[in-house]
Amino acid sequence: MQTLLQFTIDVLSLGGAYALMALGLVIVYGILKLVNFAYGELIMVAGYGLFLMNGSGLPWLVMAAVAVLLAVVTGVLTEYAAFRPVRAKSVTAVLITSFAFSTILQNAALLFISPRPRNVPLPDLFSQTVAFGGILIPARNLITIVASIGLLLLFAFLMKRTVLGIAMRAAATQFRMARMLGVPANLIISTAFAISGFFAGVVSLLWIGRIGSVTPGVGLEPLLVAFIATVIGGMRSLQGAVLGGFLLAFINTALNYLLTQDLLQFRDAFTFTLVILILLWRPEGLIRGPATGQRT
Amino acid sequence: MSRFSQMLLAGAALACLAAVPARAEIVIGAPLNLTGIQAPMDEPGFRGAQVAIKELNDAGGLLGEPVKLVTIDGKSDPVTVGNAAVELIDDGAQLMLAPCDFDFGSPASREAQAADLVGLSTCASDPLYSSWSLGDKQFTLSMWNTTMGATAADFALEKGWKKAYVVTDQFIAYTKSLPKYFIEQFKAGGGEILLEDTYNNGDNDFSAQLARLQALPEKPDVIFLSSYGTDIGTIIRALREVGYDAPVLGGDAYDDPALHQGLGEKFGNDVYFVTHTWAGPDAGPEMQHFLKLYQEMYGQEPDTSFVATGYDAVMLLAEAVKAAGSTDGAAVAQALEEGEFKLLTGELDYATADEGHMPNKAAAVIALNGGKTSFVGWRRPDSVPAP
């Protein structure tokens, strides 16, 4: 029973973080049909933001807010500087630009800060534990669960009930038609990058909260996770990204619990085998999004 | 002048330039990983190496010739490291400073061996880094994991810790072989392994392992954790948070001030690690001398003691070249095999090529308490497990 409870909390906290990562990636993909490979670097930027504010004496929540804001601003800036100029030309160009931006940001951190890990300030709450049902749970895991569920609900509300959300969903479904009906393309795309940056910022707090320090490559793992989660869940569906995030966390955690020591070192092979099986069964991912038109 | 004769003249001028013998200097090629996942190990080594180069040149160079360090970024990609090594050799490198760790350093050493040059890795500690696998002119500055694991096991037994929990990160050869030698030595000395577990680098999720640890009927006396990079901090925090406050033991990957600060006063307690050197304020005069030179060159304190591995590697090559009287691969390799060296990273004595160039080297044991490191002492295990 205790193991089951422990397992559930582990899956939910990892899955919550994974779902947020996936959502940040898919929000841009939905509209631009672009896998933004510089997404991981938004997470990195927020982390280094925290590092640079270390010792500034600001309350942690203020530092966290600034770090998230930094990720949002970087997200929007990448859109302006890297994507907007080539957006209308070719999908390949945009893809290459996203790789280029990722490399530039990583190497900037490498050159101007250090290749070695740098510590970020974390509140005491992140290292406390809660006794619950006979097990000790790190408070950070509970924070991750609450934060991710809260954000997912807020995001669902935004997408379903506000004009902006409806416009974004329209743009994701049929970009050209949406434009003809008066949805401003640039605004929608910038907003998508801002939201993506926001998720990256929050993920950064939760993910780096686990690690305690930031490195130039800190965004690689979240990017990979987000990519796989969206592929399993369905690249065109926001719900799919969330489902994919939780499913991937479930698969990873279950394998971690179940595999014997000899097999545990090959865990990723098992994970990806399952991913392949899922894709063979549902090539478009678990949740098929609305049929989409071509990006313009 | 016709265009043709102009070209002819230009060609002749070029030929003359090429015919002039290159200015005599000793070139050390260093395909180090200045970017990517290995940069935290290699970049400090590179900084230390530059300090050594400056010191050598200020003292009149080597064999009367200036020493030059030429670097091409290996980008933490073994294939790139190999290509960079080939390029450096083509450009006249006479000695090879190979990157840290077998996975990244061996391509450089293989190229050096193929060109009959001596290659020396700054801090590869896996016993795969031997003349057996790489060739009779290849060395590593670091002790092997056999020594590192054995020192850790001896230290645990010396402290009276009998029951161990061992975690192996499946990241690279280094993280995988270190616990193997720890366990071998620990069992041979009468210790008992309660549980062995596996971790995948980058997971940042230690919950399943914790569940297995918590299911044990008894708590371990000591935790041997072989991991890499920021994951070490993640795992120690995860263990401490749920009340596992047994001492944590590890290898040189722990030798990172960012890790110590990150664990801080709350989690940075009762952690011990076996590493290359001690660079604290109470270190010996040679270390103080190096720290002073480093400070002069960079205007700040080193952020990790791995800088000493780069310095040592260059100085070791320099001593061997002096002893050999040339940079000839076979002669330098022989000088390295025959010599005994006193380095910042401990005393060093290489075995012969038939014995794998096993480095017989002292290891530094360092304690972390209250987020601050202190020097426990130099250790040299009486016996080490066979690689």
Tab-separated table of N, CA, C and O in Angstrom, chain B residues 48-141:
chain	number	residue	atom	x	y	z
B	48	GLY	N	44.764	25.013	-16.246
B	48	GLY	CA	45.959	24.624	-15.488
B	48	GLY	C	47.151	24.391	-16.398
B	48	GLY	O	48.278	24.782	-16.086
B	49	ALA	N	46.879	23.768	-17.560
B	49	ALA	CA	47.956	23.482	-18.511
B	49	ALA	C	48.602	24.781	-18.991
B	49	ALA	O	49.822	24.859	-19.149
B	50	GLN	N	47.783	25.800	-19.199
B	50	GLN	CA	48.346	27.075	-19.668
B	50	GLN	C	49.274	27.697	-18.627
B	50	GLN	O	50.285	28.316	-18.971
B	51	VAL	N	48.916	27.517	-17.348
B	51	VAL	CA	49.789	28.014	-16.281
B	51	VAL	C	51.147	27.316	-16.366
B	51	VAL	O	52.204	27.951	-16.271
B	52	ALA	N	51.109	25.995	-16.589
B	52	ALA	CA	52.353	25.224	-16.670
B	52	ALA	C	53.190	25.666	-17.866
B	52	ALA	O	54.412	25.808	-17.771
B	53	ILE	N	52.524	25.892	-19.009
B	53	ILE	CA	53.243	26.321	-20.213
B	53	ILE	C	53.964	27.634	-19.960
B	53	ILE	O	55.144	27.808	-20.298
B	54	LYS	N	53.258	28.562	-19.302
B	54	LYS	CA	53.857	29.865	-19.031
B	54	LYS	C	55.058	29.706	-18.099
B	54	LYS	O	56.120	30.286	-18.310
B	55	GLU	N	54.879	28.860	-17.079
B	55	GLU	CA	55.979	28.675	-16.140
B	55	GLU	C	57.200	28.073	-16.844
B	55	GLU	O	58.327	28.517	-16.624
B	56	LEU	N	56.948	27.092	-17.704
B	56	LEU	CA	58.058	26.473	-18.441
B	56	LEU	C	58.770	27.502	-19.306
B	56	LEU	O	60.007	27.594	-19.305
B	57	ASN	N	57.987	28.292	-20.043
B	57	ASN	CA	58.589	29.251	-20.959
B	57	ASN	C	59.304	30.375	-20.219
B	57	ASN	O	60.348	30.853	-20.662
B	58	ASP	N	58.741	30.792	-19.083
B	58	ASP	CA	59.407	31.826	-18.281
B	58	ASP	C	60.755	31.332	-17.778
B	58	ASP	O	61.679	32.111	-17.554
B	59	ALA	N	60.844	30.021	-17.604
B	59	ALA	CA	62.103	29.462	-17.106
B	59	ALA	C	63.017	29.031	-18.257
B	59	ALA	O	63.926	28.236	-18.066
B	60	GLY	N	62.719	29.496	-19.465
B	60	GLY	CA	63.624	29.217	-20.579
B	60	GLY	C	63.206	28.080	-21.482
B	60	GLY	O	63.980	27.626	-22.306
B	61	GLY	N	61.976	27.593	-21.289
B	61	GLY	CA	61.465	26.559	-22.189
B	61	GLY	C	61.968	25.173	-21.827
B	61	GLY	O	62.465	24.937	-20.721
B	62	LEU	N	61.830	24.288	-22.808
B	62	LEU	CA	62.154	22.886	-22.581
B	62	LEU	C	63.242	22.488	-23.576
B	62	LEU	O	63.107	22.757	-24.771
B	63	LEU	N	64.305	21.899	-23.098
B	63	LEU	CA	65.462	21.572	-23.949
B	63	LEU	C	65.899	22.815	-24.744
B	63	LEU	O	66.301	22.720	-25.899
B	64	GLY	N	65.714	23.971	-24.114
B	64	GLY	CA	66.111	25.222	-24.753
B	64	GLY	C	65.147	25.735	-25.802
B	64	GLY	O	65.403	26.747	-26.448
B	65	GLU	N	64.052	25.042	-25.984
B	65	GLU	CA	63.061	25.494	-26.976
B	65	GLU	C	61.777	25.911	-26.274
B	65	GLU	O	61.425	25.339	-25.245
B	66	PRO	N	61.094	26.910	-26.845
B	66	PRO	CA	59.828	27.299	-26.225
B	66	PRO	C	58.781	26.186	-26.376
B	66	PRO	O	58.831	25.415	-27.339
B	67	VAL	N	57.876	26.110	-25.428
B	67	VAL	CA	56.811	25.106	-25.470
B	67	VAL	C	55.515	25.790	-25.881
B	67	VAL	O	55.222	26.904	-25.453
B	68	LYS	N	54.780	25.121	-26.741
B	68	LYS	CA	53.533	25.715	-27.207
B	68	LYS	C	52.394	24.708	-27.034
B	68	LYS	O	52.546	23.528	-27.367
B	69	LEU	N	51.291	25.177	-26.494
B	69	LEU	CA	50.114	24.321	-26.340
B	69	LEU	C	49.112	24.706	-27.420
B	69	LEU	O	48.707	25.851	-27.513
B	70	VAL	N	48.770	23.746	-28.281
B	70	VAL	CA	47.798	24.038	-29.332
B	70	VAL	C	46.535	23.229	-29.060
B	70	VAL	O	46.601	22.016	-28.857
B	71	THR	N	45.404	23.911	-29.029
B	71	THR	CA	44.155	23.237	-28.686
B	71	THR	C	43.175	23.290	-29.841
B	71	THR	O	43.054	24.302	-30.523
B	72	ILE	N	42.492	22.159	-30.054
B	72	ILE	CA	41.318	22.169	-30.923
B	72	ILE	C	40.192	21.567	-30.096
B	72	ILE	O	40.370	20.520	-29.468
B	73	ASP	N	39.066	22.221	-30.065
B	73	ASP	CA	37.947	21.773	-29.242
B	73	ASP	C	37.448	20.402	-29.713
B	73	ASP	O	37.087	20.223	-30.875
B	74	GLY	N	37.427	19.434	-28.801
B	74	GLY	CA	36.909	18.105	-29.130
B	74	GLY	C	35.400	18.011	-28.993
B	74	GLY	O	34.803	16.998	-29.348
B	75	LYS	N	34.784	19.056	-28.460
B	75	LYS	CA	33.324	19.178	-28.377
B	75	LYS	C	32.641	18.017	-27.665
B	75	LYS	O	31.477	17.717	-27.937
B	76	SER	N	33.344	17.336	-26.780
B	76	SER	CA	32.769	16.214	-26.029
B	76	SER	C	32.183	15.153	-26.941
B	76	SER	O	31.187	14.514	-26.608
B	77	ASP	N	32.798	14.997	-28.103
B	77	ASP	CA	32.357	13.981	-29.040
B	77	ASP	C	33.590	13.150	-29.415
B	77	ASP	O	34.539	13.689	-29.982
B	78	PRO	N	33.595	11.853	-29.070
B	78	PRO	CA	34.793	11.043	-29.302
B	78	PRO	C	35.314	11.119	-30.739
B	78	PRO	O	36.528	11.160	-30.947
B	79	VAL	N	34.428	11.154	-31.721
B	79	VAL	CA	34.883	11.209	-33.112
B	79	VAL	C	35.592	12.530	-33.389
B	79	VAL	O	36.662	12.578	-34.006
B	80	THR	N	35.010	13.621	-32.889
B	80	THR	CA	35.626	14.938	-33.068
B	80	THR	C	36.982	15.002	-32.374
B	80	THR	O	37.934	15.578	-32.908
B	81	VAL	N	37.061	14.393	-31.190
B	81	VAL	CA	38.338	14.384	-30.471
B	81	VAL	C	39.397	13.693	-31.333
B	81	VAL	O	40.512	14.202	-31.492
B	82	GLY	N	39.029	12.546	-31.921
B	82	GLY	CA	39.970	11.818	-32.773
B	82	GLY	C	40.414	12.649	-33.963
B	82	GLY	O	41.605	12.728	-34.270
B	83	ASN	N	39.448	13.289	-34.623
B	83	ASN	CA	39.781	14.124	-35.780
B	83	ASN	C	40.675	15.292	-35.388
B	83	ASN	O	41.619	15.637	-36.103
B	84	ALA	N	40.358	15.895	-34.237
B	84	ALA	CA	41.169	17.016	-33.764
B	84	ALA	C	42.595	16.546	-33.503
B	84	ALA	O	43.565	17.247	-33.824
B	85	ALA	N	42.722	15.336	-32.948
B	85	ALA	CA	44.059	14.799	-32.658
B	85	ALA	C	44.846	14.604	-33.961
B	85	ALA	O	46.023	14.966	-34.040
B	86	VAL	N	44.181	14.067	-34.986
B	86	VAL	CA	44.850	13.875	-36.281
B	86	VAL	C	45.341	15.219	-36.820
B	86	VAL	O	46.484	15.355	-37.281
B	87	GLU	N	44.474	16.223	-36.723
B	87	GLU	CA	44.829	17.543	-37.239
B	87	GLU	C	46.029	18.113	-36.479
B	87	GLU	O	46.945	18.684	-37.075
B	88	LEU	N	46.011	17.936	-35.163
B	88	LEU	CA	47.110	18.458	-34.345
B	88	LEU	C	48.418	17.760	-34.700
B	88	LEU	O	49.471	18.398	-34.793
B	89	ILE	N	48.348	16.449	-34.914
B	89	ILE	CA	49.562	15.698	-35.270
B	89	ILE	C	50.075	16.157	-36.638
B	89	ILE	O	51.265	16.395	-36.830
B	90	ASP	N	49.142	16.341	-37.582
B	90	ASP	CA	49.534	16.833	-38.910
B	90	ASP	C	50.202	18.195	-38.813
B	90	ASP	O	51.089	18.524	-39.601
B	91	ASP	N	49.743	19.008	-37.848
B	91	ASP	CA	50.312	20.345	-37.696
B	91	ASP	C	51.581	20.347	-36.845
B	91	ASP	O	52.053	21.412	-36.447
B	92	GLY	N	52.068	19.166	-36.523
B	92	GLY	CA	53.374	19.121	-35.873
B	92	GLY	C	53.384	18.918	-34.376
B	92	GLY	O	54.408	19.184	-33.734
B	93	ALA	N	52.282	18.455	-33.796
B	93	ALA	CA	52.302	18.185	-32.359
B	93	ALA	C	53.278	17.048	-32.078
B	93	ALA	O	53.316	16.046	-32.792
B	94	GLN	N	54.109	17.228	-31.032
B	94	GLN	CA	55.081	16.188	-30.692
B	94	GLN	C	54.663	15.395	-29.470
B	94	GLN	O	55.193	14.336	-29.179
B	95	LEU	N	53.744	15.976	-28.697
B	95	LEU	CA	53.217	15.306	-27.512
B	95	LEU	C	51.712	15.524	-27.518
B	95	LEU	O	51.229	16.522	-28.051
B	96	MET	N	50.981	14.582	-26.924
B	96	MET	CA	49.522	14.702	-26.964
B	96	MET	C	48.967	14.780	-25.550
B	96	MET	O	49.232	13.915	-24.720
B	97	LEU	N	48.232	15.839	-25.293
B	97	LEU	CA	47.530	15.961	-24.019
B	97	LEU	C	46.091	15.510	-24.296
B	97	LEU	O	45.333	16.221	-24.946
B	98	ALA	N	45.735	14.323	-23.836
B	98	ALA	CA	44.421	13.761	-24.175
B	98	ALA	C	43.384	14.185	-23.139
B	98	ALA	O	43.730	14.443	-21.993
B	99	PRO	N	42.114	14.246	-23.569
B	99	PRO	CA	41.062	14.653	-22.640
B	99	PRO	C	40.870	13.662	-21.492
B	99	PRO	O	41.414	12.557	-21.498
B	100	CYS	N	40.068	14.097	-20.584
B	100	CYS	CA	39.741	13.323	-19.398
B	100	CYS	C	38.773	12.198	-19.762
B	100	CYS	O	37.957	12.357	-20.649
B	101	ASP	N	38.848	11.111	-19.027
B	101	ASP	CA	37.953	9.964	-19.137
B	101	ASP	C	38.172	9.156	-20.413
B	101	ASP	O	38.382	9.708	-21.495
B	102	PHE	N	38.086	7.851	-20.234
B	102	PHE	CA	38.403	6.930	-21.327
B	102	PHE	C	37.568	7.209	-22.577
B	102	PHE	O	38.084	7.267	-23.689
B	103	ASP	N	36.275	7.412	-22.368
B	103	ASP	CA	35.371	7.549	-23.516
B	103	ASP	C	35.779	8.709	-24.429
B	103	ASP	O	35.638	8.645	-25.637
B	104	PHE	N	36.269	9.788	-23.814
B	104	PHE	CA	36.590	10.977	-24.598
B	104	PHE	C	38.083	11.082	-24.908
B	104	PHE	O	38.474	11.690	-25.900
B	105	GLY	N	38.913	10.524	-24.034
B	105	GLY	CA	40.352	10.679	-24.200
B	105	GLY	C	40.986	9.635	-25.108
B	105	GLY	O	41.974	9.912	-25.791
B	106	SER	N	40.395	8.428	-25.148
B	106	SER	CA	41.041	7.341	-25.888
B	106	SER	C	41.188	7.622	-27.386
B	106	SER	O	42.208	7.231	-27.961
B	107	PRO	N	40.236	8.293	-28.054
B	107	PRO	CA	40.466	8.555	-29.483
B	107	PRO	C	41.745	9.361	-29.714
B	107	PRO	O	42.488	9.090	-30.669
B	108	ALA	N	42.029	10.313	-28.824
B	108	ALA	CA	43.243	11.122	-28.972
B	108	ALA	C	44.474	10.261	-28.743
B	108	ALA	O	45.468	10.357	-29.477
B	109	SER	N	44.404	9.393	-27.740
B	109	SER	CA	45.554	8.543	-27.447
B	109	SER	C	45.802	7.546	-28.571
B	109	SER	O	46.945	7.218	-28.880
B	110	ARG	N	44.731	7.037	-29.171
B	110	ARG	CA	44.913	6.078	-30.272
B	110	ARG	C	45.623	6.746	-31.449
B	110	ARG	O	46.507	6.158	-32.066
B	111	GLU	N	45.226	7.989	-31.737
B	111	GLU	CA	45.884	8.706	-32.838
B	111	GLU	C	47.341	8.976	-32.488
B	111	GLU	O	48.223	8.874	-33.346
B	112	ALA	N	47.597	9.343	-31.236
B	112	ALA	CA	48.976	9.602	-30.809
B	112	ALA	C	49.804	8.332	-30.960
B	112	ALA	O	50.921	8.356	-31.480
B	113	GLN	N	49.232	7.208	-30.531
B	113	GLN	CA	49.934	5.920	-30.633
B	113	GLN	C	50.247	5.600	-32.097
B	113	GLN	O	51.351	5.176	-32.427
B	114	ALA	N	49.269	5.852	-32.959
B	114	ALA	CA	49.455	5.548	-34.378
B	114	ALA	C	50.585	6.383	-34.962
B	114	ALA	O	51.247	5.967	-35.914
B	115	ALA	N	50.808	7.578	-34.394
B	115	ALA	CA	51.868	8.449	-34.900
B	115	ALA	C	53.142	8.319	-34.064
B	115	ALA	O	54.044	9.151	-34.170
B	116	ASP	N	53.197	7.283	-33.201
B	116	ASP	CA	54.350	7.052	-32.321
B	116	ASP	C	54.636	8.215	-31.382
B	116	ASP	O	55.790	8.532	-31.102
B	117	LEU	N	53.596	8.854	-30.907
B	117	LEU	CA	53.776	9.944	-29.950
B	117	LEU	C	53.269	9.498	-28.585
B	117	LEU	O	52.399	8.630	-28.483
B	118	VAL	N	53.816	10.146	-27.552
B	118	VAL	CA	53.303	9.881	-26.213
B	118	VAL	C	52.005	10.653	-26.025
B	118	VAL	O	51.903	11.821	-26.384
B	119	GLY	N	50.992	9.962	-25.500
B	119	GLY	CA	49.730	10.623	-25.157
B	119	GLY	C	49.500	10.477	-23.677
B	119	GLY	O	49.767	9.431	-23.094
B	120	LEU	N	49.024	11.559	-23.055
B	120	LEU	CA	48.791	11.535	-21.614
B	120	LEU	C	47.426	12.161	-21.345
B	120	LEU	O	47.196	13.317	-21.692
B	121	SER	N	46.537	11.375	-20.743
B	121	SER	CA	45.230	11.944	-20.410
B	121	SER	C	45.342	12.715	-19.101
B	121	SER	O	46.052	12.301	-18.186
B	122	THR	N	44.646	13.845	-19.033
B	122	THR	CA	44.769	14.680	-17.834
B	122	THR	C	44.142	14.023	-16.617
B	122	THR	O	44.657	14.138	-15.525
B	123	CYS	N	43.016	13.329	-16.781
B	123	CYS	CA	42.442	12.725	-15.572
B	123	CYS	C	41.590	11.484	-15.821
B	123	CYS	O	40.711	11.188	-15.018
B	124	ALA	N	41.827	10.744	-16.899
B	124	ALA	CA	41.061	9.510	-17.105
B	124	ALA	C	41.430	8.502	-16.024
B	124	ALA	O	42.603	8.244	-15.797
B	125	SER	N	40.450	7.943	-15.351
B	125	SER	CA	40.784	7.052	-14.242
B	125	SER	C	40.307	5.627	-14.464
B	125	SER	O	40.554	4.766	-13.642
B	126	ASP	N	39.620	5.367	-15.559
B	126	ASP	CA	39.200	3.996	-15.798
B	126	ASP	C	40.420	3.172	-16.210
B	126	ASP	O	41.239	3.620	-17.004
B	127	PRO	N	40.545	1.941	-15.669
B	127	PRO	CA	41.706	1.106	-16.025
B	127	PRO	C	41.773	0.772	-17.513
B	127	PRO	O	42.801	0.289	-17.980
B	128	LEU	N	40.717	1.052	-18.248
B	128	LEU	CA	40.811	0.889	-19.695
B	128	LEU	C	41.867	1.825	-20.272
B	128	LEU	O	42.412	1.588	-21.351
B	129	TYR	N	42.131	2.907	-19.537
B	129	TYR	CA	43.165	3.834	-20.003
B	129	TYR	C	44.528	3.252	-19.675
B	129	TYR	O	45.221	3.696	-18.752
B	130	SER	N	44.933	2.257	-20.441
B	130	SER	CA	46.171	1.549	-20.144
B	130	SER	C	46.924	1.313	-21.438
B	130	SER	O	46.378	1.455	-22.531
B	131	SER	N	48.186	0.911	-21.287
B	131	SER	CA	48.960	0.562	-22.477
B	131	SER	C	48.413	-0.716	-23.105
B	131	SER	O	48.622	-0.972	-24.276
B	132	TRP	N	47.681	-1.525	-22.311
B	132	TRP	CA	47.085	-2.733	-22.879
B	132	TRP	C	46.097	-2.384	-23.987
B	132	TRP	O	46.096	-2.980	-25.050
B	133	SER	N	45.244	-1.407	-23.688
B	133	SER	CA	44.204	-1.129	-24.673
B	133	SER	C	44.598	-0.026	-25.641
B	133	SER	O	44.060	0.046	-26.740
B	134	LEU	N	45.524	0.855	-25.251
B	134	LEU	CA	45.803	2.011	-26.102
B	134	LEU	C	47.181	1.985	-26.759
B	134	LEU	O	47.405	2.668	-27.748
B	135	GLY	N	48.102	1.223	-26.196
B	135	GLY	CA	49.426	1.162	-26.802
B	135	GLY	C	50.531	1.559	-25.835
B	135	GLY	O	50.269	2.169	-24.797
B	136	ASP	N	51.778	1.237	-26.202
B	136	ASP	CA	52.886	1.338	-25.243
B	136	ASP	C	53.383	2.763	-25.008
B	136	ASP	O	54.335	2.967	-24.275
B	137	LYS	N	52.758	3.746	-25.643
B	137	LYS	CA	53.194	5.129	-25.393
B	137	LYS	C	52.083	5.962	-24.747
B	137	LYS	O	52.135	7.186	-24.740
B	138	GLN	N	51.083	5.265	-24.235
B	138	GLN	CA	49.920	5.993	-23.698
B	138	GLN	C	49.823	5.865	-22.176
B	138	GLN	O	50.008	4.780	-21.625
B	139	PHE	N	49.519	6.996	-21.551
B	139	PHE	CA	49.477	7.059	-20.092
B	139	PHE	C	48.271	7.885	-19.650
B	139	PHE	O	47.701	8.636	-20.428
B	140	THR	N	47.923	7.725	-18.371
B	140	THR	CA	46.984	8.679	-17.798
B	140	THR	C	47.591	9.227	-16.520
B	140	THR	O	48.275	8.511	-15.779
B	141	LEU	N	47.363	10.498	-16.288
B	141	LEU	CA	47.918	11.151	-15.110
B	141	LEU	C	47.208	10.663	-13.853
B	141	LEU	O	47.777	10.625	-12.770
